[in-house]
One Martini backbone bead per residue (centre of mass of N, CA, C, O) as a GRO file, in nm:
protein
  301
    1UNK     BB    1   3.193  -3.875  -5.192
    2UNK     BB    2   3.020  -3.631  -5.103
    3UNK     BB    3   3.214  -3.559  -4.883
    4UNK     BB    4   3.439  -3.477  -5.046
    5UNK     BB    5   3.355  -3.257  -5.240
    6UNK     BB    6   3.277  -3.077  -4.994
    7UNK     BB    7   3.543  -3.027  -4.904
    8UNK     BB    8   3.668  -2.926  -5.227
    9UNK     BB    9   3.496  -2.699  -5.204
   10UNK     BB   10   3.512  -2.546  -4.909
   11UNK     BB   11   3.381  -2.645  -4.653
   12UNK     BB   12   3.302  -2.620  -4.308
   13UNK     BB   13   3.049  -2.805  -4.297
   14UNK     BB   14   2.915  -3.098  -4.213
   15UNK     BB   15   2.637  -3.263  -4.286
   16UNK     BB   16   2.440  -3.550  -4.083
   17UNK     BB   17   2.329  -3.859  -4.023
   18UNK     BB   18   2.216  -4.142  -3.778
   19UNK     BB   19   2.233  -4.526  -3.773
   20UNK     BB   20   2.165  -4.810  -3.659
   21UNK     BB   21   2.222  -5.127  -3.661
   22UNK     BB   22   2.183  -5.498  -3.557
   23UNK     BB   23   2.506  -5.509  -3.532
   24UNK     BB   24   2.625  -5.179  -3.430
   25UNK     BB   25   2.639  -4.968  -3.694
   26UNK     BB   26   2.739  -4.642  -3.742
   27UNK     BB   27   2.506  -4.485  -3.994
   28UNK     BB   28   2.483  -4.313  -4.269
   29UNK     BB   29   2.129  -4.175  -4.258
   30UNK     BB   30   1.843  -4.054  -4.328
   31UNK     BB   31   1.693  -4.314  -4.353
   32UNK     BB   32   1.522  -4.597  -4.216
   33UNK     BB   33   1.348  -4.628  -4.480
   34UNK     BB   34   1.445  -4.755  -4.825
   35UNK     BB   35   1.343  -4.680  -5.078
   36UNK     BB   36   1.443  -4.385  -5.150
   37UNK     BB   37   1.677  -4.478  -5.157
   38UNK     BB   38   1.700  -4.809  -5.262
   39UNK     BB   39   1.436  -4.965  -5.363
   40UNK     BB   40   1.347  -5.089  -5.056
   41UNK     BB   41   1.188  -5.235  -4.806
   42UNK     BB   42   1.375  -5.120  -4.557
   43UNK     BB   43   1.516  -5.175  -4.244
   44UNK     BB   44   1.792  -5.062  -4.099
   45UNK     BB   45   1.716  -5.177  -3.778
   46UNK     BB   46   1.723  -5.475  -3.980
   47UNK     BB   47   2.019  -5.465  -4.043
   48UNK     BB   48   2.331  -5.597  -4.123
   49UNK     BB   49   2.561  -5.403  -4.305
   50UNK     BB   50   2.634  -5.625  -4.512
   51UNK     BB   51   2.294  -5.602  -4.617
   52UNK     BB   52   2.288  -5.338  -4.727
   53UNK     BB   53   2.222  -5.185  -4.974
   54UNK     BB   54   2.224  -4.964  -5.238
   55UNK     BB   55   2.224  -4.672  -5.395
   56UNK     BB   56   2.069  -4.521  -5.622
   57UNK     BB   57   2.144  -4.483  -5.966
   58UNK     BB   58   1.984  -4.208  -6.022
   59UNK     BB   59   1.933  -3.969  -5.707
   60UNK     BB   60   1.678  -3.771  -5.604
   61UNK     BB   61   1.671  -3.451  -5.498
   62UNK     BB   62   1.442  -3.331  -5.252
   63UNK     BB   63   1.500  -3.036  -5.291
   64UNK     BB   64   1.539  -3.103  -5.590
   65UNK     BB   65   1.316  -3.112  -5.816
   66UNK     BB   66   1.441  -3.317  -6.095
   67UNK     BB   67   1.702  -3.398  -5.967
   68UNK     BB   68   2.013  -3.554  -6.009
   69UNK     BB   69   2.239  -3.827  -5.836
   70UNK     BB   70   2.555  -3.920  -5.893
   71UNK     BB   71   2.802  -4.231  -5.875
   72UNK     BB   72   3.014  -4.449  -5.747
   73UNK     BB   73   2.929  -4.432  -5.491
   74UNK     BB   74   2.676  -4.650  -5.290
   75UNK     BB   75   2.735  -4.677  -4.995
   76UNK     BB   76   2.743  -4.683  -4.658
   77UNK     BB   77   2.870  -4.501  -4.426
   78UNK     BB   78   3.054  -4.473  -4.171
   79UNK     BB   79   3.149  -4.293  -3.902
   80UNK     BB   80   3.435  -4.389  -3.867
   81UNK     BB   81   3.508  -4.310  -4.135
   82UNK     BB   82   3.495  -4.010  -4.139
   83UNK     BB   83   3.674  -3.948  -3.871
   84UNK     BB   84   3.936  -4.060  -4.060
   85UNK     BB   85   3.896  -3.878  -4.318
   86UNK     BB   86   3.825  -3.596  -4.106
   87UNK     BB   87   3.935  -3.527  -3.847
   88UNK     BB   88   3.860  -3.195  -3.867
   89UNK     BB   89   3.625  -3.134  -3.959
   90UNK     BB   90   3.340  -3.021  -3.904
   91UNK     BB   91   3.078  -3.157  -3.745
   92UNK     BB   92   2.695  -3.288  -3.800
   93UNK     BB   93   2.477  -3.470  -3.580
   94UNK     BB   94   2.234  -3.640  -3.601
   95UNK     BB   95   1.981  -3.785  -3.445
   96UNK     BB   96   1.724  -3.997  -3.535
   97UNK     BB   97   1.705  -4.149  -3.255
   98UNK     BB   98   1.601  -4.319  -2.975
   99UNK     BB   99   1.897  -4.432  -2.895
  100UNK     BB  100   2.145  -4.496  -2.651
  101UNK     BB  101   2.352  -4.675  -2.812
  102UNK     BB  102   2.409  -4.438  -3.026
  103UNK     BB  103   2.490  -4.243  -2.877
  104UNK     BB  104   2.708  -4.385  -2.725
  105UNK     BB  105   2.850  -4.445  -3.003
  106UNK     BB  106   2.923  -4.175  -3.064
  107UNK     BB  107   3.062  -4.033  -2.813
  108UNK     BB  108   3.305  -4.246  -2.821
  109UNK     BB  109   3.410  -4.133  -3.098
  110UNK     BB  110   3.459  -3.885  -2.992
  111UNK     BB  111   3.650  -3.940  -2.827
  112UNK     BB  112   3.863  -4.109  -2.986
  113UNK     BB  113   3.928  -3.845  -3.192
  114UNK     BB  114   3.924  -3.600  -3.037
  115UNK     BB  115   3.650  -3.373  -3.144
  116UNK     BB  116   3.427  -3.215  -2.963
  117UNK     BB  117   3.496  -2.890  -3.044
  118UNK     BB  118   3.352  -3.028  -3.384
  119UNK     BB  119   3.087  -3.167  -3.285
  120UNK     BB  120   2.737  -3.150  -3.313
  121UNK     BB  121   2.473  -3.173  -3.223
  122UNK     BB  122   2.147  -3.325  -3.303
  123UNK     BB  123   1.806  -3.217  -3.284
  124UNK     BB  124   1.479  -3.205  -3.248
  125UNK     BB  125   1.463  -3.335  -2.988
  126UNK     BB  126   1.508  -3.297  -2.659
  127UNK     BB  127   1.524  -3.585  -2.516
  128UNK     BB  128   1.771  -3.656  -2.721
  129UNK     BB  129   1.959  -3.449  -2.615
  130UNK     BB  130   1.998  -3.454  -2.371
  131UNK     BB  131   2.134  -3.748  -2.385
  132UNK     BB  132   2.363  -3.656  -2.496
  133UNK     BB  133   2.471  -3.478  -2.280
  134UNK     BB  134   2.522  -3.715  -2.105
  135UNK     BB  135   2.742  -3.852  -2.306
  136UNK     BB  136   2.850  -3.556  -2.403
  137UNK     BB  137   2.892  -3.222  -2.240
  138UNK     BB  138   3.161  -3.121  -2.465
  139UNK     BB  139   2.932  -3.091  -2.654
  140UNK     BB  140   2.774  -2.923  -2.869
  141UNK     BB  141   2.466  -2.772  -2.967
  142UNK     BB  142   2.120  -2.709  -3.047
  143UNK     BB  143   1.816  -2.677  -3.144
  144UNK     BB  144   1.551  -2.751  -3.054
  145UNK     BB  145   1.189  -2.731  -3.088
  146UNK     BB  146   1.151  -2.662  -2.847
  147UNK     BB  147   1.354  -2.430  -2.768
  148UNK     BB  148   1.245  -2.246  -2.995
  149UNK     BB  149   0.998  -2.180  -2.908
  150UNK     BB  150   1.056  -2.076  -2.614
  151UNK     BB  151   1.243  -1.838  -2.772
  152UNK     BB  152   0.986  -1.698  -2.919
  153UNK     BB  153   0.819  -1.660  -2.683
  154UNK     BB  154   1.030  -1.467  -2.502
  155UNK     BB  155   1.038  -1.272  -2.705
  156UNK     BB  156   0.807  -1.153  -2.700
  157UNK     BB  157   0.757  -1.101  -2.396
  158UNK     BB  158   1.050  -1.002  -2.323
  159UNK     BB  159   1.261  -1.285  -2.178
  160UNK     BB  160   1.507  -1.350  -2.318
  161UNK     BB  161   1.747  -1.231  -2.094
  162UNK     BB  162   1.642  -1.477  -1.902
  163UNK     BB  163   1.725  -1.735  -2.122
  164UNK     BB  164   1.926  -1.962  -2.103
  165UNK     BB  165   2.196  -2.000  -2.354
  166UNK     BB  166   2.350  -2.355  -2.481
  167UNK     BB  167   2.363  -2.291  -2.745
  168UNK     BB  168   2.553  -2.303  -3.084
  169UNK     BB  169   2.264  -2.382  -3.288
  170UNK     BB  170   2.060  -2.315  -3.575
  171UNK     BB  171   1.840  -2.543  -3.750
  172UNK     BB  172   1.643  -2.386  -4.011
  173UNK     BB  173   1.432  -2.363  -4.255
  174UNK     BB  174   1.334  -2.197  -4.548
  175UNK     BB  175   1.028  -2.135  -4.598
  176UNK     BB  176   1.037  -2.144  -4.903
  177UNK     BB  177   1.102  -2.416  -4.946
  178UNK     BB  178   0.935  -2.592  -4.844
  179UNK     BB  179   0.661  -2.430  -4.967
  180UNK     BB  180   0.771  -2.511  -5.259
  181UNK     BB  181   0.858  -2.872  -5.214
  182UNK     BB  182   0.633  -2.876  -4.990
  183UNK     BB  183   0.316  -2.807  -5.043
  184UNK     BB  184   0.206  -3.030  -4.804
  185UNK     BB  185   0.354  -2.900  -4.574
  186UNK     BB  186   0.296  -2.700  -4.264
  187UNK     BB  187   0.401  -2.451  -4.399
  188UNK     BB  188   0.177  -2.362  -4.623
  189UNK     BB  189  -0.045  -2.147  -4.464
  190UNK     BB  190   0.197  -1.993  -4.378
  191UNK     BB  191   0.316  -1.671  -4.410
  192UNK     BB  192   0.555  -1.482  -4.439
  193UNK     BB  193   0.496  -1.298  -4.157
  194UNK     BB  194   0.600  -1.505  -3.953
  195UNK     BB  195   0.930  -1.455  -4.115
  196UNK     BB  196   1.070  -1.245  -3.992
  197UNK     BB  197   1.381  -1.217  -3.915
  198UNK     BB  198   1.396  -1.129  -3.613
  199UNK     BB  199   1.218  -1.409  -3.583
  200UNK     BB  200   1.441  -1.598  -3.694
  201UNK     BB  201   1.679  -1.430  -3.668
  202UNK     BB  202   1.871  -1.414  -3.355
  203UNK     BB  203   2.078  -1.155  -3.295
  204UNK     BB  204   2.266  -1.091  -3.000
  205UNK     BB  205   2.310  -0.797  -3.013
  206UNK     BB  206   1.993  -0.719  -3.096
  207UNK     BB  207   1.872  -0.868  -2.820
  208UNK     BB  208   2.081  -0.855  -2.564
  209UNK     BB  209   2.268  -1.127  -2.539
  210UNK     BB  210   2.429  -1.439  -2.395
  211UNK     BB  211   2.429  -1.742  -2.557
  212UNK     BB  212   2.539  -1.852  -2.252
  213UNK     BB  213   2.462  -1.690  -2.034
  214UNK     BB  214   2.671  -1.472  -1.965
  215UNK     BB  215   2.568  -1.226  -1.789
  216UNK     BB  216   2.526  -1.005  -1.558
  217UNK     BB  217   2.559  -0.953  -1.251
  218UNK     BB  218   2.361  -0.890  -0.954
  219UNK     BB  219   2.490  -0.779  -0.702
  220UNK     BB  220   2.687  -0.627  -0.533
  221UNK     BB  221   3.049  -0.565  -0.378
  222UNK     BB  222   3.383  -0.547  -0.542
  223UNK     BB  223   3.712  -0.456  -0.482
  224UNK     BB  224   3.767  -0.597  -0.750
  225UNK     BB  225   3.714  -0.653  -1.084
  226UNK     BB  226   3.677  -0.882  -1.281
  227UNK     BB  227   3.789  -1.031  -1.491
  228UNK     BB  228   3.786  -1.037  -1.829
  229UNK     BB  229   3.568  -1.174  -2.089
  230UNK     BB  230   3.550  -1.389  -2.340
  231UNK     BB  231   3.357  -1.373  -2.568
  232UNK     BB  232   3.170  -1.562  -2.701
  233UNK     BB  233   3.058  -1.762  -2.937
  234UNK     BB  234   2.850  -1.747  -3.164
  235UNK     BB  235   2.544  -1.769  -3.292
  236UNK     BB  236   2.443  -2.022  -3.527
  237UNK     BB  237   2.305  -1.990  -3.850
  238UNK     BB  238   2.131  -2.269  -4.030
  239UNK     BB  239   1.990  -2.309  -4.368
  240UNK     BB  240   1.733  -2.529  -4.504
  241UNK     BB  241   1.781  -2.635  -4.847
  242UNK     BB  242   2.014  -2.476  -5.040
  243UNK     BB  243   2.054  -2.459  -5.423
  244UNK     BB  244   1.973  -2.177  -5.500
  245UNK     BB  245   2.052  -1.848  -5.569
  246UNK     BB  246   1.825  -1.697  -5.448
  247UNK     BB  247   1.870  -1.852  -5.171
  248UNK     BB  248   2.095  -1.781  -5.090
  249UNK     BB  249   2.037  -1.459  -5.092
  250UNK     BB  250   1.824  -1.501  -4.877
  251UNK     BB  251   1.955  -1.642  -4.626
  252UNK     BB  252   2.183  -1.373  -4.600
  253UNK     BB  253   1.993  -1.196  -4.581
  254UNK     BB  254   1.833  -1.258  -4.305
  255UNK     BB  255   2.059  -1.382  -4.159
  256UNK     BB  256   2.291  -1.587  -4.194
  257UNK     BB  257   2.565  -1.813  -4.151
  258UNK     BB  258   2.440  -2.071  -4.314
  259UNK     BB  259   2.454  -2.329  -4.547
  260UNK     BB  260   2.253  -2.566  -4.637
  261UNK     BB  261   2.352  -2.826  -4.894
  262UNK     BB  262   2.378  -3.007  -5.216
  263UNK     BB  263   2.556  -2.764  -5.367
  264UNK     BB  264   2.893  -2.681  -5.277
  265UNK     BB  265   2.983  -2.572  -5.554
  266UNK     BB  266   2.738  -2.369  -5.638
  267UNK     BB  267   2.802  -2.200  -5.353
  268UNK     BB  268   3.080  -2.112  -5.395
  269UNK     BB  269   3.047  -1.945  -5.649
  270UNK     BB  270   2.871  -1.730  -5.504
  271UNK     BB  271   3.082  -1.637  -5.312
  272UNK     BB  272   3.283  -1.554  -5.509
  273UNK     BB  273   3.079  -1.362  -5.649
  274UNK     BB  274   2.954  -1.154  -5.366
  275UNK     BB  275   2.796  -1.355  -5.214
  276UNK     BB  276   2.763  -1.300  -4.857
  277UNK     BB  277   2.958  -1.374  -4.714
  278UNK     BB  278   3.277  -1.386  -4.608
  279UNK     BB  279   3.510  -1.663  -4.636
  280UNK     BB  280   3.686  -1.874  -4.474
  281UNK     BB  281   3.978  -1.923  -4.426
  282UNK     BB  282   4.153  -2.205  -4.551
  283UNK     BB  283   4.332  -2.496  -4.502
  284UNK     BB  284   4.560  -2.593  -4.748
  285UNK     BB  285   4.604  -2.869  -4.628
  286UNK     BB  286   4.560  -3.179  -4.662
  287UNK     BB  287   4.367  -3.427  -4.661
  288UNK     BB  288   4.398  -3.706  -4.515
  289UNK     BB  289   4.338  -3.998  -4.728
  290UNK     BB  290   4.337  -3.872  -5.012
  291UNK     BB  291   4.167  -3.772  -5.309
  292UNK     BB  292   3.970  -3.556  -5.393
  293UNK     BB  293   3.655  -3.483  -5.545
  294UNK     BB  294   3.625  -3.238  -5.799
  295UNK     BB  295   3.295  -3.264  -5.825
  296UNK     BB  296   2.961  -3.294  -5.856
  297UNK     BB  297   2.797  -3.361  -5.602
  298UNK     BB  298   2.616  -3.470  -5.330
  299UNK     BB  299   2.589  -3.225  -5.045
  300UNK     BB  300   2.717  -3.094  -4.770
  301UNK     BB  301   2.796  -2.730  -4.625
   0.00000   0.00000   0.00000
């Protein structure tokens, strides 16, 4: 129900998390352990898809607290059934765990709808992306946690155009928003001068690099220059959990490309009123599979 609303609001991604049940069905989930969904101490990955408890209504919003969140559908949906009812949409899958079945089942999915070229990995973790790109390597991907660090790292020493960067979207909270919702969480302490747009969103042309890498070459000289290659395209830069009007002002200040929210009702009127980028126009034949709810639920843009 959720990704329904966010399509009908004419979000351009969704972004989801994925976790394997015991039964290996994979299931859309954030939380591995449930209470926070479900109000039961339960392991997702210790129960059978048709064990799954249904999730509380109504389900307070983690990053707008005192915010809630109600609807219909209560239970966890399939990733099958996503790739199902959105053939086209393009979307974002974080990998939960360290987790080989998982990866491998994402993949033959993705193989399955044939949809690699709109379908992104991701994960903080660099160990569990390796395993992605080995399991389909015709999918993009995010930057890790430890590939990011290496990026800023080689900002500051001037080395960015020597590092080779196959990454095709950058997924990074918005420091403010940590700062305000989790202020017992790592970055409660480090002041917003550590986050200046330069060295928060690296945009390819004022770094001066190839986001895929693919820089000139030096040295030799031949016969005929090699024809024109089409420019790669852009790297995405997309913040989260931005859910307030404040917050996408600052977001698209920074230059990002992009923000994830949990209210993308909210998000399109902002965006129809002059504020961020110009919306990509979208087509706008029906998505098969029934009519979507108008109305604004808990998703993700």
């Amino acid at each position: 129900e959720a990704f329904e609303n966010a399509v009908a609001e004419g979000s351009d991604w969704l972004e989801l998390d994925v976790r394997r049940t015991r039964d290996g069905v994979v299931v859309v989930s954030h939380d591995r352990e449930l209470s926070r969904q479900c109000g039961r101490h339960l392991d997702i990955g210790q129960l059978d898809y048709q064990d799954l408890p249904p999730y509380q209504s109504p389900l307070e919003v983690t990053f707008s607290p005192g915010h809630f969140s109600q609807g219909c559908d209560h239970r966890f949906p399939r990733l099958v059934e996503i790739f199902e009812r959105f053939p086209r949409q393009p979307i974002s899958i974080e990998i939960k765990d360290d987790d080989d079945d998982l990866i491998n089942d994402v993949a033959a999915l993705v193989r399955r709808f044939d949809r690699a070229p709109i379908t992104l990995w991701a994960s903080f973790r660099e160990r569990i992306l390796r395993k992605c790109r080995r399991a389909h390597p015709q999918m993009p991907f995010c930057f890790s946690l430890e590939r990011g660090l290496l990026t800023l790292l080689c900002w500051y020493l001037g080395l960015l155009p020597l590092l080779r960067l196959g990454e095709a979207a950058l997924l990074f909270p918005l420091p403010s928003i940590i700062n305000r919702v989790c202020p017992n969480r790592h970055l409660e302490s480090l002041p917003p001068s550590c986050f200046p747009p330069k060295i928060l969103i690296f945009h390819p042309k004022s770094a001066g690099f190839s986001p895929r890498g693919r820089g000139s070459g030096g040295g030799g000289v031949t016969e005929a220059p090699p024809p024109p290659q089409a420019p790669p395209p852009p790297l995405q830069v997309w913040l989260w959990v931005v859910n307030e009007e404040r917050d996408f002002a600052e977001a698209f200040g920074l230059g990002a490309t992009g923000v994830i929210t949990d209210y993308p009702g909210r998000l399109r009127k902002f965006l129809e009123g002059g504020g961020g980028p110009s919306p990509t126009p979208r087509d706008p034949s029906p998505t098969p599979g029934g009519e979507t709810l108008p109305r604004e639920k808990k998703g993700r843009d």
